[in-house]
GROMACS .gro file of C-alpha atoms in nm:
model
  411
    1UNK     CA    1   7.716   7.994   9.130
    2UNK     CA    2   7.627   8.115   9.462
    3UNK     CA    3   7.716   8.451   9.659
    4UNK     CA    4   7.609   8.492  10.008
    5UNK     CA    5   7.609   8.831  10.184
    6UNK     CA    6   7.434   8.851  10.526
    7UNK     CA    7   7.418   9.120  10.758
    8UNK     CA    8   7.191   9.225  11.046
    9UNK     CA    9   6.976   9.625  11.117
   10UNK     CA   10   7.121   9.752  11.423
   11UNK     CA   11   6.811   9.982  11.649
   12UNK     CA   12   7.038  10.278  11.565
   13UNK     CA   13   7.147  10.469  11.295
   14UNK     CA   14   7.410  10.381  11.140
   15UNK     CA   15   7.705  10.705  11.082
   16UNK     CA   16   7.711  10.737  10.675
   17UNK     CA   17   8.063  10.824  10.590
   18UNK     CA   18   8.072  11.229  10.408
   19UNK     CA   19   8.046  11.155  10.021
   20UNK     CA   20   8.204  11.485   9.810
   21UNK     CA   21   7.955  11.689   9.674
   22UNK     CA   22   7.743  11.614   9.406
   23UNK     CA   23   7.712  11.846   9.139
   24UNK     CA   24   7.271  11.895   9.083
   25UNK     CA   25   7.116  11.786   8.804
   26UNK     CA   26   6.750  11.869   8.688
   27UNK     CA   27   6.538  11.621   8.766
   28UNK     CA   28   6.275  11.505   8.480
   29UNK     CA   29   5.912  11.478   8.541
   30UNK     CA   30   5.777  11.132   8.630
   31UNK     CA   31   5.712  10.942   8.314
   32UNK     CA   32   5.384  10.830   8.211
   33UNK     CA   33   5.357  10.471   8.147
   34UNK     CA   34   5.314  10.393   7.757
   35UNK     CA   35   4.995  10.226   7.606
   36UNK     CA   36   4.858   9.860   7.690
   37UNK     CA   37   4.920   9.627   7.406
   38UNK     CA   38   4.598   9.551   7.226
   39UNK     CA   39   4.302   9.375   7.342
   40UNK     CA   40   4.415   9.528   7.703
   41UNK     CA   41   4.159   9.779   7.855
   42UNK     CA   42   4.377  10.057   7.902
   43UNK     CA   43   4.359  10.247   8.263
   44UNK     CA   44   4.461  10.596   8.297
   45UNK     CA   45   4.770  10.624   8.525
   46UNK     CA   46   4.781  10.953   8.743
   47UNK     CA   47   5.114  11.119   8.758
   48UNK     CA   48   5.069  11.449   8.843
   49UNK     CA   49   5.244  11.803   8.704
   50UNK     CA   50   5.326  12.033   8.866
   51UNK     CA   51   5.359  11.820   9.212
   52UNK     CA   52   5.103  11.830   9.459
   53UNK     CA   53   5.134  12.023   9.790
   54UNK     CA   54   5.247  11.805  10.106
   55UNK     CA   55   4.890  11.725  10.366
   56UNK     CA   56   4.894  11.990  10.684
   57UNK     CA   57   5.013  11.808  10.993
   58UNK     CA   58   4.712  11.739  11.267
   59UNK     CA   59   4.789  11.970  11.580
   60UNK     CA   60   4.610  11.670  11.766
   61UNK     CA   61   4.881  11.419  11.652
   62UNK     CA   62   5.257  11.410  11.857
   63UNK     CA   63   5.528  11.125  11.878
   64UNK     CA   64   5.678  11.245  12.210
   65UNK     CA   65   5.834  10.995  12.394
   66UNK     CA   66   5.807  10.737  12.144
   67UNK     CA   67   6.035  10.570  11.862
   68UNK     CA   68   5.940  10.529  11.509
   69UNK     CA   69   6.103  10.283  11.333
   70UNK     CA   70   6.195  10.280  10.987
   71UNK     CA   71   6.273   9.934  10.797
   72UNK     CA   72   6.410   9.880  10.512
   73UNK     CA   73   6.329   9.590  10.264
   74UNK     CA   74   6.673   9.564  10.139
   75UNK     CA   75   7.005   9.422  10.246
   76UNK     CA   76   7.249   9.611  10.475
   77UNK     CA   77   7.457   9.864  10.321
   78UNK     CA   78   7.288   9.920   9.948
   79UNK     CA   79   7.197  10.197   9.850
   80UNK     CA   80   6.840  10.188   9.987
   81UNK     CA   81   6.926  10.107  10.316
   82UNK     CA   82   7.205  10.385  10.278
   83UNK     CA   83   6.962  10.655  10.207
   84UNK     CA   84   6.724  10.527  10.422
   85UNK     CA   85   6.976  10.551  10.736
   86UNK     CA   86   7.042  10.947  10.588
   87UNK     CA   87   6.698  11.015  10.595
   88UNK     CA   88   6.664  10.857  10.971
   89UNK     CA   89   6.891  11.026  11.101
   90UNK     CA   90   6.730  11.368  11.052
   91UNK     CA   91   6.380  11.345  11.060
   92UNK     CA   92   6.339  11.313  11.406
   93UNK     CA   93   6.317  11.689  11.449
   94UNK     CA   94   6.077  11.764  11.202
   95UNK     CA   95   5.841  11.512  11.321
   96UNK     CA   96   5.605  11.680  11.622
   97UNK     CA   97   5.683  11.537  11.972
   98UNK     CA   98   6.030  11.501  11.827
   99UNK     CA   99   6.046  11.148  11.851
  100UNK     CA  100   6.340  10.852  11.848
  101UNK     CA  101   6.395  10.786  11.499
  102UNK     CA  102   6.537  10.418  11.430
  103UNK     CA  103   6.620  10.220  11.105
  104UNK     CA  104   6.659   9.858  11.060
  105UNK     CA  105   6.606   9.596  10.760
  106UNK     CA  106   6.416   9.328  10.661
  107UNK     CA  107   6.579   9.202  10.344
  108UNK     CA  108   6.278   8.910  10.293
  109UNK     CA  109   6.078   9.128  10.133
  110UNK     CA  110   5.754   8.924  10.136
  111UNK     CA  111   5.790   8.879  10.465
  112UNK     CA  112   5.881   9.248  10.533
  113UNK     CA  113   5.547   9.299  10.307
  114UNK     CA  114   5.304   9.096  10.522
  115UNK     CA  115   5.410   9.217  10.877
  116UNK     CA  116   5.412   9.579  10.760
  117UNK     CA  117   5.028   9.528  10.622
  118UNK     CA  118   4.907   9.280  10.938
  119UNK     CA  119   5.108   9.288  11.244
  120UNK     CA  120   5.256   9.632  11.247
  121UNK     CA  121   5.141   9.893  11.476
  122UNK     CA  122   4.920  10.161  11.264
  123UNK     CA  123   4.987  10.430  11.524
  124UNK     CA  124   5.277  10.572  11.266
  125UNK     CA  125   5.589  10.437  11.468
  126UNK     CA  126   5.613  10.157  11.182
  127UNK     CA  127   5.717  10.304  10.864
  128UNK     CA  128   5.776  10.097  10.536
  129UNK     CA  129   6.065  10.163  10.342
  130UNK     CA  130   6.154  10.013   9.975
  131UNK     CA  131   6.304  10.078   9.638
  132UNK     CA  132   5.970  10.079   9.454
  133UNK     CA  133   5.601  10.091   9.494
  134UNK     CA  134   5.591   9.701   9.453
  135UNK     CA  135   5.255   9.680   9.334
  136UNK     CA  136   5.318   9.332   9.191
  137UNK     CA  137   5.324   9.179   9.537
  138UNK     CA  138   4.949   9.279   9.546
  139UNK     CA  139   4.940   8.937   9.307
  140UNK     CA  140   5.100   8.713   9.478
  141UNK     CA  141   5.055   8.435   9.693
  142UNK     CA  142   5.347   8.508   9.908
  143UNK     CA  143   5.241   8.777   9.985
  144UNK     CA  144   4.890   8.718  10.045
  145UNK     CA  145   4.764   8.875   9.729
  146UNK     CA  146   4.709   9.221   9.990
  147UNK     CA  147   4.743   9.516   9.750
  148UNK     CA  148   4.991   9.780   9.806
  149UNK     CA  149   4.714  10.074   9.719
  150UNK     CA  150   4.548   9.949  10.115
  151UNK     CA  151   4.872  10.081  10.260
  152UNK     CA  152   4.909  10.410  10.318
  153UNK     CA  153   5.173  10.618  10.032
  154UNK     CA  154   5.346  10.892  10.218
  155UNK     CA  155   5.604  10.987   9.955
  156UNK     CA  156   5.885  10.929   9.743
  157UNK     CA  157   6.209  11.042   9.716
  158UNK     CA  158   6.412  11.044   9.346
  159UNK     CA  159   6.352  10.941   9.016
  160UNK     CA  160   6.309  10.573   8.908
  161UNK     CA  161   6.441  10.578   8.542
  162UNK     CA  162   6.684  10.277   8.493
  163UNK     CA  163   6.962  10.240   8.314
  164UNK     CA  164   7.167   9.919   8.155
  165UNK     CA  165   7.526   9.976   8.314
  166UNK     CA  166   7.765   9.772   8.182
  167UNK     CA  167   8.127   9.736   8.409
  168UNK     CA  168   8.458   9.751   8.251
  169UNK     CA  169   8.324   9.644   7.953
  170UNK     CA  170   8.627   9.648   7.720
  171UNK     CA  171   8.777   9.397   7.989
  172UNK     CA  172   8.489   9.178   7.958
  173UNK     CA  173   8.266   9.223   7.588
  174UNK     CA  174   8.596   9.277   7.436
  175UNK     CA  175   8.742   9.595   7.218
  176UNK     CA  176   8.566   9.904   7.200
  177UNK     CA  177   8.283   9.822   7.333
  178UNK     CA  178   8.343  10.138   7.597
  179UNK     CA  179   8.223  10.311   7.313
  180UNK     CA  180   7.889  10.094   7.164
  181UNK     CA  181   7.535  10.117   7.314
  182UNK     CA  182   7.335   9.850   7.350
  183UNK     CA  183   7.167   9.782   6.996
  184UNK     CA  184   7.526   9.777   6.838
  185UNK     CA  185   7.547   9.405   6.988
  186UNK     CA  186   7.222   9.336   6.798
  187UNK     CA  187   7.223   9.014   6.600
  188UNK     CA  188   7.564   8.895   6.713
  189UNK     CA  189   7.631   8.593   6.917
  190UNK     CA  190   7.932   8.684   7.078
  191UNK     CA  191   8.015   9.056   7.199
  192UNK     CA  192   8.351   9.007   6.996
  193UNK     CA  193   8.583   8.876   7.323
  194UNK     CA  194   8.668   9.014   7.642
  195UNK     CA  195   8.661   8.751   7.969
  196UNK     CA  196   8.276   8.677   7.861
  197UNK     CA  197   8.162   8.740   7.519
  198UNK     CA  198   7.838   8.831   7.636
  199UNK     CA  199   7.631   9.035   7.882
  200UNK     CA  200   7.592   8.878   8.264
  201UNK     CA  201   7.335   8.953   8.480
  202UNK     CA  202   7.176   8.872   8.805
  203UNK     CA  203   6.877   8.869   9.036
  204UNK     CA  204   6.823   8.717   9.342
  205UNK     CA  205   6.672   8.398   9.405
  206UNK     CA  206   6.398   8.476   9.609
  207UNK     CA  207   6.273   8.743   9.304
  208UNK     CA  208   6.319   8.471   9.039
  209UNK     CA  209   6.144   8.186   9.246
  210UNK     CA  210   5.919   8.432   9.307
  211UNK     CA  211   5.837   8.547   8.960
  212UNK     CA  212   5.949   8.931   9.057
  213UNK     CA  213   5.922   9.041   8.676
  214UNK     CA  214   6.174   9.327   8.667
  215UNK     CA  215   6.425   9.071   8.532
  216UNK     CA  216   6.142   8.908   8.294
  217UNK     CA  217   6.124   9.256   8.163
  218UNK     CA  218   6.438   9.323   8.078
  219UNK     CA  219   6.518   8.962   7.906
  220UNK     CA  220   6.237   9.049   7.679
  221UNK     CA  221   6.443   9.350   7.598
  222UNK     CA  222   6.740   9.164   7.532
  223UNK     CA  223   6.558   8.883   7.367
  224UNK     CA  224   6.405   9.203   7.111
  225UNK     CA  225   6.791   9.350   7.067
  226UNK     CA  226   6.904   8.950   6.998
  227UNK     CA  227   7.233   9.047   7.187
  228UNK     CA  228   7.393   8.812   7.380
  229UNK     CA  229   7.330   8.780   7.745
  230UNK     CA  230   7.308   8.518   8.050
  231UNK     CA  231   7.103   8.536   8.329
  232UNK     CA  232   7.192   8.385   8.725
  233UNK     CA  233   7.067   8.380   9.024
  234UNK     CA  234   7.219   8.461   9.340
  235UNK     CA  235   7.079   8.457   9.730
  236UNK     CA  236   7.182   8.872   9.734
  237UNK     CA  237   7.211   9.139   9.460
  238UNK     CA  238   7.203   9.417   9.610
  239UNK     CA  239   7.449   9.754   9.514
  240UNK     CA  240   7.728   9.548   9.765
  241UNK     CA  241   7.671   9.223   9.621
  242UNK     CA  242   7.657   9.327   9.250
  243UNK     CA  243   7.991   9.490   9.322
  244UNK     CA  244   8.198   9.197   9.471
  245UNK     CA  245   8.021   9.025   9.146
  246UNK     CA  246   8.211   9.275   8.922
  247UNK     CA  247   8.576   9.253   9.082
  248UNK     CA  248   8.533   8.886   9.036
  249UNK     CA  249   8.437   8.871   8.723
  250UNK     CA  250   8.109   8.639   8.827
  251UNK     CA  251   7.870   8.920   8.594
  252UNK     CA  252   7.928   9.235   8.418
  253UNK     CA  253   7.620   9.411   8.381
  254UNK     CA  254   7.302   9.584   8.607
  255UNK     CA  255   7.002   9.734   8.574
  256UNK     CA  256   6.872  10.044   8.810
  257UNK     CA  257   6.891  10.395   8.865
  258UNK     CA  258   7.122  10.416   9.180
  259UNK     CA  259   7.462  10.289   9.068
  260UNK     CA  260   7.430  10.500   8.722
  261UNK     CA  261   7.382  10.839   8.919
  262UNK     CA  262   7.563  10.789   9.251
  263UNK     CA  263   7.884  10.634   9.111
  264UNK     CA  264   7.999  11.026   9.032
  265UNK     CA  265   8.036  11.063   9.397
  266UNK     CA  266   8.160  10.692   9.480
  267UNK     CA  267   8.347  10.593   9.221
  268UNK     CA  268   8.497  10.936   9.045
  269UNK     CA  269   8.708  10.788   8.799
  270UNK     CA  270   8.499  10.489   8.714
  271UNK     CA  271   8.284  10.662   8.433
  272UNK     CA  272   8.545  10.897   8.299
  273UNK     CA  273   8.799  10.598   8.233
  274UNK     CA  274   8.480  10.436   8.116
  275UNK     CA  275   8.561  10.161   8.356
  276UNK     CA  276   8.120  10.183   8.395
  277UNK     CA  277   7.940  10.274   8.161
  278UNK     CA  278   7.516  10.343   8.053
  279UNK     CA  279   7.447  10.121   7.716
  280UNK     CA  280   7.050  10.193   7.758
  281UNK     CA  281   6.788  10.369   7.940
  282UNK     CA  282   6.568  10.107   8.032
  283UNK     CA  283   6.229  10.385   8.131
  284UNK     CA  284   5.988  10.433   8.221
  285UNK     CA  285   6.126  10.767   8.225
  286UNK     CA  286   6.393  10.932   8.022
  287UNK     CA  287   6.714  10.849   8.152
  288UNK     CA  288   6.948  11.120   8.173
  289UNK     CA  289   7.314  11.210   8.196
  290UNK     CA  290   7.470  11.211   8.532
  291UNK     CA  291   7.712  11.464   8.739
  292UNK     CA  292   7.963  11.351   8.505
  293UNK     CA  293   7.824  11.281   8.138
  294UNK     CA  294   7.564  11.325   7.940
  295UNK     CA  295   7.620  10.973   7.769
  296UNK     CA  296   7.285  10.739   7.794
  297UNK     CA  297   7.302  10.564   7.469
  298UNK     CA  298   6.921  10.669   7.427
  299UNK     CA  299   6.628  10.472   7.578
  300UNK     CA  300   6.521  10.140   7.534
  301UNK     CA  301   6.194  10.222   7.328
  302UNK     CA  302   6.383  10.354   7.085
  303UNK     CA  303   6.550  10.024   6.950
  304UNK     CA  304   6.239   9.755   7.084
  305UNK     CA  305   5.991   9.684   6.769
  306UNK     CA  306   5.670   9.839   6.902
  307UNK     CA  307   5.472   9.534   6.992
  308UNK     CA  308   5.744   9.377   7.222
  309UNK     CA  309   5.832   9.752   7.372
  310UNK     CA  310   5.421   9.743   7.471
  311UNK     CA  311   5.478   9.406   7.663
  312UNK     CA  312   5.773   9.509   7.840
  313UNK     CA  313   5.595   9.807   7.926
  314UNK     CA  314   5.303   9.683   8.040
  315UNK     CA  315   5.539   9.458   8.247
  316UNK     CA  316   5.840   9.743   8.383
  317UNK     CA  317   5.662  10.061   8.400
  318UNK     CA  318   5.352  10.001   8.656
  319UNK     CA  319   5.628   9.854   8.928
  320UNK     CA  320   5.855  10.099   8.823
  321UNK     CA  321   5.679  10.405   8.831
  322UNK     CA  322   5.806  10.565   9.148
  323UNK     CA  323   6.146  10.539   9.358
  324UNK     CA  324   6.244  10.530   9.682
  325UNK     CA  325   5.891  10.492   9.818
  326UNK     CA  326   5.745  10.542  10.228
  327UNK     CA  327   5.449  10.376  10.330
  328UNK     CA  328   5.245  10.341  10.653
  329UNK     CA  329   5.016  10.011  10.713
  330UNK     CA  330   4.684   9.968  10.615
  331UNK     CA  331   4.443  10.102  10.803
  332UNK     CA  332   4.694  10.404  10.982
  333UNK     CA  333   4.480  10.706  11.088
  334UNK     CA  334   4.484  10.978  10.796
  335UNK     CA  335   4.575  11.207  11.041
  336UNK     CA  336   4.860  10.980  11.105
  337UNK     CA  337   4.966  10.949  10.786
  338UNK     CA  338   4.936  11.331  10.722
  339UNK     CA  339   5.146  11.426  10.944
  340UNK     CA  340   5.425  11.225  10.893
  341UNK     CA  341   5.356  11.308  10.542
  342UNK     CA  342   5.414  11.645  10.631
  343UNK     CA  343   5.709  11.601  10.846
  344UNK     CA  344   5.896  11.425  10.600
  345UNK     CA  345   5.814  11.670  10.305
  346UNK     CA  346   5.939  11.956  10.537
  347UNK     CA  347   6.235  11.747  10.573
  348UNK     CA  348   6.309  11.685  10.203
  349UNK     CA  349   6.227  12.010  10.103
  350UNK     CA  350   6.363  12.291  10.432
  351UNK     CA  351   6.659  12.087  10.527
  352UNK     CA  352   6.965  12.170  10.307
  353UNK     CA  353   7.172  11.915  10.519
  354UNK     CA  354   6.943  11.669  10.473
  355UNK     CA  355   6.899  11.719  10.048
  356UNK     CA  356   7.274  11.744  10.024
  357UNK     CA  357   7.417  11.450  10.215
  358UNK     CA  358   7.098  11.227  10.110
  359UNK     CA  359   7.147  11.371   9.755
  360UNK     CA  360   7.533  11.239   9.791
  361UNK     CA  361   7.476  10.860   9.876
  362UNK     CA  362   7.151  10.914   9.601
  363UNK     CA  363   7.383  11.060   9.351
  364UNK     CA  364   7.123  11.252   9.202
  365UNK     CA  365   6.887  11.561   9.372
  366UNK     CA  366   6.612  11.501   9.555
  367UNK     CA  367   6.262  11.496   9.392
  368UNK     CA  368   6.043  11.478   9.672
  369UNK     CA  369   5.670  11.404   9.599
  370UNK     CA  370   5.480  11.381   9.872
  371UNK     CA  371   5.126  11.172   9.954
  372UNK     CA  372   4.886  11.349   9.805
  373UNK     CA  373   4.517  11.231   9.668
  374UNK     CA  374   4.699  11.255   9.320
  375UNK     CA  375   4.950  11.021   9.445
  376UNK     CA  376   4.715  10.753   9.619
  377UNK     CA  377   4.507  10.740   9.293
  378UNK     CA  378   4.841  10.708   9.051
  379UNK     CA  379   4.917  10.430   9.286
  380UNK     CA  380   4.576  10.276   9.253
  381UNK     CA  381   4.584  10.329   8.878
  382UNK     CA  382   4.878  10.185   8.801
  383UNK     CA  383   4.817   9.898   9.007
  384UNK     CA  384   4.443   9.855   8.824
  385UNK     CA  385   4.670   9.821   8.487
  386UNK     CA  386   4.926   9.619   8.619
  387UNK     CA  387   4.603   9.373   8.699
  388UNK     CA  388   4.443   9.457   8.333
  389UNK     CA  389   4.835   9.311   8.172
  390UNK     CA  390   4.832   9.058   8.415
  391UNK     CA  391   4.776   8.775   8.158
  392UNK     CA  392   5.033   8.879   7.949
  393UNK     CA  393   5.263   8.941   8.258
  394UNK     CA  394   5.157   8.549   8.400
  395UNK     CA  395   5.217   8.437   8.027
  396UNK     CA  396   5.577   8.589   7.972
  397UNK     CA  397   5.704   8.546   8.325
  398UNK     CA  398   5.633   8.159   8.259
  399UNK     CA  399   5.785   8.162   7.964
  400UNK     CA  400   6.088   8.344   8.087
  401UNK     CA  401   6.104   8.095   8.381
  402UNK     CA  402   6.069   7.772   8.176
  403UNK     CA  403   6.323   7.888   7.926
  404UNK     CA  404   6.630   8.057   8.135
  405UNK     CA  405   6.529   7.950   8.495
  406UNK     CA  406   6.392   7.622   8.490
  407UNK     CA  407   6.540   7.459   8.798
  408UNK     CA  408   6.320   7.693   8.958
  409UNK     CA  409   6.006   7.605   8.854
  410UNK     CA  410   5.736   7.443   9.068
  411UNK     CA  411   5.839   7.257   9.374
   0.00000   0.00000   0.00000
């Protein structure tokens, strides 16, 4: 099974249609990553409470007259590049020299990766945009094993807690299962009926090949609940892709934080005729409710038996502990990256255009945190104990591989 969605960045920004309102929701403090499992030096992860004040712009540093260009790792018309071509759009005028603002994409993301840490300029008119810090791609041979704690973090946008969303799921796990959570399928082979019996999901190719281990993580999960699932890959799953996937019945379940809070504003009646539905926070944070229900079916840690919930979080929560993430390449001035640090937290935080509309595609409001010496050290720390799990991660991630994905292992 094969889906194919292609699409090309255009220099300008694209119009985003006007989404209704969304209603706010408090946003929860950034979740500390649990413990290492044992016999793994543990390494203290920064996340710092309250949040850190945004860098002062350089007076010496200006854009006028020139474009900055933001690119997205991510497909045309997900919901990264849509909030990525919201943000575009207005932060020209907060940046000094009030500069062109463009946004494109670059949905290889190893290949997005490399450029943006050798080739791109490091005068600030490339800027990195991507749905998480990606710190496993500083372990990778694709990518040139170049660590994402060399580039330079300039902030992040909204909360990364994920949850297991489950579409029309009386249609396709069979009766009353609009009304079960994820553990309640625990030891069963069969979800009782429906079109599948079981829960579908899918990744793309490239990630599997690849070893990405967001999917790894979460069949350990599954494995631990001993519900029934299958696993595909597909060359795109992005928000559009995993979409036309649900109409036709190819999968029934996802796992991420954008669908589960945006779909208030795109999809109104879709959660209150439980036509989607939240069977699991899946961390690192604590998921909660949306504009529309407080409903989350608890969080994944509380079902896992301990020593399986400390390998899937050594494996989720260090790639997962930030959303929505900007970055400048290694080696951009600090006064640079200050400013434009600056400029976008003045954005994110002064413009109430800008924090509705974005907070509208985002589903959710914003939680800017900006770069900060707090932030670059979380990043580094969290990256140090992704590297201290990374023999567990190698070992699982082969395992996972072998058992469910074998036709993509090795050549």
């Amino acid at each position: 099974m094969l889906l194919v969605l292609a699409g090309c960045g255009g220099d300008d920004p694209t119009p985003v249609p006007a989404a209704p309102k969304a209603t706010p929701t408090p946003a929860p403090p950034t979740a500390t990553p649990t413990p290492l499992p044992p016999g793994v030096t543990p390494v203290p992860t920064a996340t710092p409470t309250p949040k850190p004040a945004p860098p002062e712009p350089d007076p010496g540093v200006t854009f006028e007259g020139k474009t900055i260009r933001i690119t997205a790792n991510s497909s045309p018309g997900g919901g990264t590049d849509t909030q990525g071509r919201v943000m575009a759009s207005y932060l020209g005028k907060y940046i000094p020299g009030n500069p062109r603002v463009v946004f494109t994409n670059q949905p290889n993301k190893p290949q997005e990766y490399i450029y943006a840490a050798t080739r791109a300029p490091k005068d600030g008119t490339y800027i990195s945009w991507n749905s998480t810090p990606q710190l496993d791609f500083g372990f990778r041979e694709d990518t040139k094993f170049i660590k994402r704690s060399t580039f330079e973090f300039v902030g992040t946008t909204i909360d990364p807690t994920r949850a297991f969303m489950v579409y029309e799921p009386e249609l396709n796990l069979g009766a009353g299962a609009q009304d079960k959570c994820l553990e309640d399928f625990s030891g069963l082979s069969s979800t009782g009926g429906g079109r599948h019996g079981e829960f579908k999901l899918a990744d793309e190719v490239s990630d599997i090949r690849a070893g990405s281990v967001n999917f790894v993580s979460y069949i350990i999960a599954m494995e631990d609940l001993n519900v029934p699932f299958k696993y595909y890959a597909f060359d795109t799953v992005d928000t559009n892709a995993t979409l036309t996937m649900w109409a036709r019945g190819d999968i029934n379940t996802t796992i991420r934080s954008s669908i589960w809070y945006r779909f208030p504003m795109e999809q109104p009646d879709w959660i209150p005729n439980k036509k989607l539905i939240s069977m699991k926070g899946m961390g690192p944070g604590t998921l909660r409710g949306n504009a529309q229900t407080d409903k989350t079916c608890g969080d994944i840690v509380d079902n896992m038996s301990a020593d399986r919930h400390e390998v899937y979080a050594v494996i989720n929560h260090p790639i997962n502990f930030m959303s929505k993430a900007v970055w400048l390449p290694p080696g951009t001035d600090k006064a640079i990256a200050d400013t434009l640090a600056a400029s976008f937290s003045k954005a994110f935080t002064e413009d109430p255009d800008l924090a509705q509309t974005y907070g509208d595609v985002a589903g959710e409001v914003i939680s800017f945190t900006p770069r900060s010496a707090e932030m670059s050290q979380s990043v580094k720390d969290n990256e140090d104990r992704l590297e201290a799990g990374k023999p567990i991660v190698d070992a699982e991630t082969e395992r996972v591989l072998a058992k469910y994905f074998p036709q993509y292992v090795g050549g």
